[in-house]
PDB file of C-alpha atoms in Angstrom:
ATOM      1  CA  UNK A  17     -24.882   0.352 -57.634  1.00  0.00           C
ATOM      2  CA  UNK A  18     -22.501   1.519 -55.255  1.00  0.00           C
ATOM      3  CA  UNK A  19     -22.307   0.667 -51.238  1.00  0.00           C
ATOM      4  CA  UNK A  20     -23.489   3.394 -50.559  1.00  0.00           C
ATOM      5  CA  UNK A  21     -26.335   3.745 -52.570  1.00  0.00           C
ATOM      6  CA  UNK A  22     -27.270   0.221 -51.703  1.00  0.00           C
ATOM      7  CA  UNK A  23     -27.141   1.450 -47.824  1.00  0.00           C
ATOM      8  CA  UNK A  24     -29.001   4.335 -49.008  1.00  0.00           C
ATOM      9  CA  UNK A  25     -32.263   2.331 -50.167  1.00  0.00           C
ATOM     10  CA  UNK A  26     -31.727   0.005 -47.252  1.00  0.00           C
ATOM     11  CA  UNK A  27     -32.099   3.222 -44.838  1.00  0.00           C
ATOM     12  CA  UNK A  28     -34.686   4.049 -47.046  1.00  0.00           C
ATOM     13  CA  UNK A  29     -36.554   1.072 -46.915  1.00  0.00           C
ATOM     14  CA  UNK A  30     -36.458   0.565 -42.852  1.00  0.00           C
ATOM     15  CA  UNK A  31     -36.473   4.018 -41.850  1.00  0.00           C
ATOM     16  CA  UNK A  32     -32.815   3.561 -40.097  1.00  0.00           C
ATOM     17  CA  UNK A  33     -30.294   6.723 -40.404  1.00  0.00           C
ATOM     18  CA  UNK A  34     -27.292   5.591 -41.747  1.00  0.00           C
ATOM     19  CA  UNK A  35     -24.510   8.200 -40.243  1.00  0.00           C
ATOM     20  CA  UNK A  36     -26.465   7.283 -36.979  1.00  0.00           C
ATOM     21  CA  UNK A  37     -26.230   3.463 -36.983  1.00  0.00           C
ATOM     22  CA  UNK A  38     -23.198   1.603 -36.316  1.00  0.00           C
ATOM     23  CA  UNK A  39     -20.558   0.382 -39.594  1.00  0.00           C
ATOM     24  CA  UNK A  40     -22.875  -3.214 -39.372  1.00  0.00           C
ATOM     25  CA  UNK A  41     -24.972  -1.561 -42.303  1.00  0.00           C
ATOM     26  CA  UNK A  42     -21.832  -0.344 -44.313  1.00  0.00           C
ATOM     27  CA  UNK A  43     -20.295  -3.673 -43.907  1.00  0.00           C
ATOM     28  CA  UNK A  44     -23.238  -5.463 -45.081  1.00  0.00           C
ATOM     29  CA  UNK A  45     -23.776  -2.831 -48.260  1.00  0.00           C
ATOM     30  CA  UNK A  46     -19.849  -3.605 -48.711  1.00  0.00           C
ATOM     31  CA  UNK A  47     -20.255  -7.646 -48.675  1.00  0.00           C
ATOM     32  CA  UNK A  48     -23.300  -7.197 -51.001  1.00  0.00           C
ATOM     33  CA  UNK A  49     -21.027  -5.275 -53.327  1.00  0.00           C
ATOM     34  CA  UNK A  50     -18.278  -7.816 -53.430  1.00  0.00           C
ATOM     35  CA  UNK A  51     -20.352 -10.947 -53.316  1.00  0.00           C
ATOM     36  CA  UNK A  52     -22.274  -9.191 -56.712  1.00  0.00           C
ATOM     37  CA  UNK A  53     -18.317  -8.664 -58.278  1.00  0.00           C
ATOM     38  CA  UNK A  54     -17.198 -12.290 -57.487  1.00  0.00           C
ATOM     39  CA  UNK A  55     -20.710 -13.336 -59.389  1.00  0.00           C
ATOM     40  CA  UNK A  56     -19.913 -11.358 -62.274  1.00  0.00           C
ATOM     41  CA  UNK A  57     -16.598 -12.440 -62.527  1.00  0.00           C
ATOM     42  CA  UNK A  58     -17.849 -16.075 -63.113  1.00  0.00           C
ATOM     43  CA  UNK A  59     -19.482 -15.889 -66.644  1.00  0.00           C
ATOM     44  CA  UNK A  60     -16.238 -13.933 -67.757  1.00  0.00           C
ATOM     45  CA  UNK A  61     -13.777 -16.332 -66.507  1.00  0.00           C
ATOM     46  CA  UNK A  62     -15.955 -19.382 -68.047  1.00  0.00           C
ATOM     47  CA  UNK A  63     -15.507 -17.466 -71.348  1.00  0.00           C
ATOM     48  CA  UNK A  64     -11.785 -17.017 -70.275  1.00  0.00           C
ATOM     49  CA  UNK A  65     -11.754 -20.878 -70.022  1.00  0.00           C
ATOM     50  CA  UNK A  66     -13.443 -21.351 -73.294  1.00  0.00           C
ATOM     51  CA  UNK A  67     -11.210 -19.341 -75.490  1.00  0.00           C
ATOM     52  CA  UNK A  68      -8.393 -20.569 -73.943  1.00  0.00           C
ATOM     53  CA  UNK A  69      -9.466 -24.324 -74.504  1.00  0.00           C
ATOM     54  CA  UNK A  70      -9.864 -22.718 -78.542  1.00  0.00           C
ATOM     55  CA  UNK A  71      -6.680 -21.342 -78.491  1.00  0.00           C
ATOM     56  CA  UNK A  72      -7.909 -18.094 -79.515  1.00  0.00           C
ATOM     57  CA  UNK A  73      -5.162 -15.703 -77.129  1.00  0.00           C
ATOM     58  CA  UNK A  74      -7.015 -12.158 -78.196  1.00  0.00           C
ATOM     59  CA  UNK A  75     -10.321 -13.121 -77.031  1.00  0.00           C
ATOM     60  CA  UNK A  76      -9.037 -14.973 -73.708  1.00  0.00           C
ATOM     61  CA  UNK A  77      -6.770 -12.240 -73.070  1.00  0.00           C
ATOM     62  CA  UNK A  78     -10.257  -9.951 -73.386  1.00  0.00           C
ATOM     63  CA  UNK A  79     -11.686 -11.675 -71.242  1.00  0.00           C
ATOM     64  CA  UNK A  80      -8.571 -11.337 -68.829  1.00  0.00           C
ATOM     65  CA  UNK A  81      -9.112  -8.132 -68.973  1.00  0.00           C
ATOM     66  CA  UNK A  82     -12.431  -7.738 -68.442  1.00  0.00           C
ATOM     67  CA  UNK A  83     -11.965  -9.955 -65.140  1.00  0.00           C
ATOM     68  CA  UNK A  84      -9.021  -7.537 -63.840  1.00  0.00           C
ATOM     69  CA  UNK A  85     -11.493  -4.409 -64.353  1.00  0.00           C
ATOM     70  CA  UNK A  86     -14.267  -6.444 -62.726  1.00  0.00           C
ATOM     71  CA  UNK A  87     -12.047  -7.634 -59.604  1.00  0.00           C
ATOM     72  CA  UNK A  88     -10.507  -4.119 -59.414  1.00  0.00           C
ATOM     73  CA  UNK A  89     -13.772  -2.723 -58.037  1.00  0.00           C
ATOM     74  CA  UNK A  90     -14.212  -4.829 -55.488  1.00  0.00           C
ATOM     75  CA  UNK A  91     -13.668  -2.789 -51.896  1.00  0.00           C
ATOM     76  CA  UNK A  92     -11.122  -3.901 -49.004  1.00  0.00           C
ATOM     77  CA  UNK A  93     -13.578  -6.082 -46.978  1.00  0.00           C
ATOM     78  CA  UNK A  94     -11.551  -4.760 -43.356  1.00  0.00           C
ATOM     79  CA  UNK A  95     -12.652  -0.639 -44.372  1.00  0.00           C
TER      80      UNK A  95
END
């Protein structure tokens, strides 16, 4: 779910227009998005931990991966 989307059913939900409000609704769908990114990080970087504890390299470097991809979505909190 995107910022925008979440603003969307936010608008929906208390009748406010969006492109007529001030940013303070974009900036909270934006914090909402981030906040949900650093909480899915978590599990992947525990599993990061894990493998790397096992010394299995593919499946921490996996989950590397899969934490780059997650933190790359994450949207410039200033914007």
């Amino acid at each position: 779910m995107t910022p925008e989307r979440i603003a969307e059913i936010y608008a929906e939900e208390t009748g406010d227009d969006i492109d007529a409000s001030d940013s303070a609704l974009r900036d909270f769908a934006r914090r909402m998005w981030n906040e949900a990114l650093r909480e899915a990080i978590k599990p992947a970087m525990s599993e990061a931990m894990f493998w790397s504890d096992c010394g299995d390299t593919r499946a921490y470097k996996a989950c590397e991966l899969i934490i780059g991809a997650i933190d790359a979505l994450k949207l410039p909190e200033d914007a």
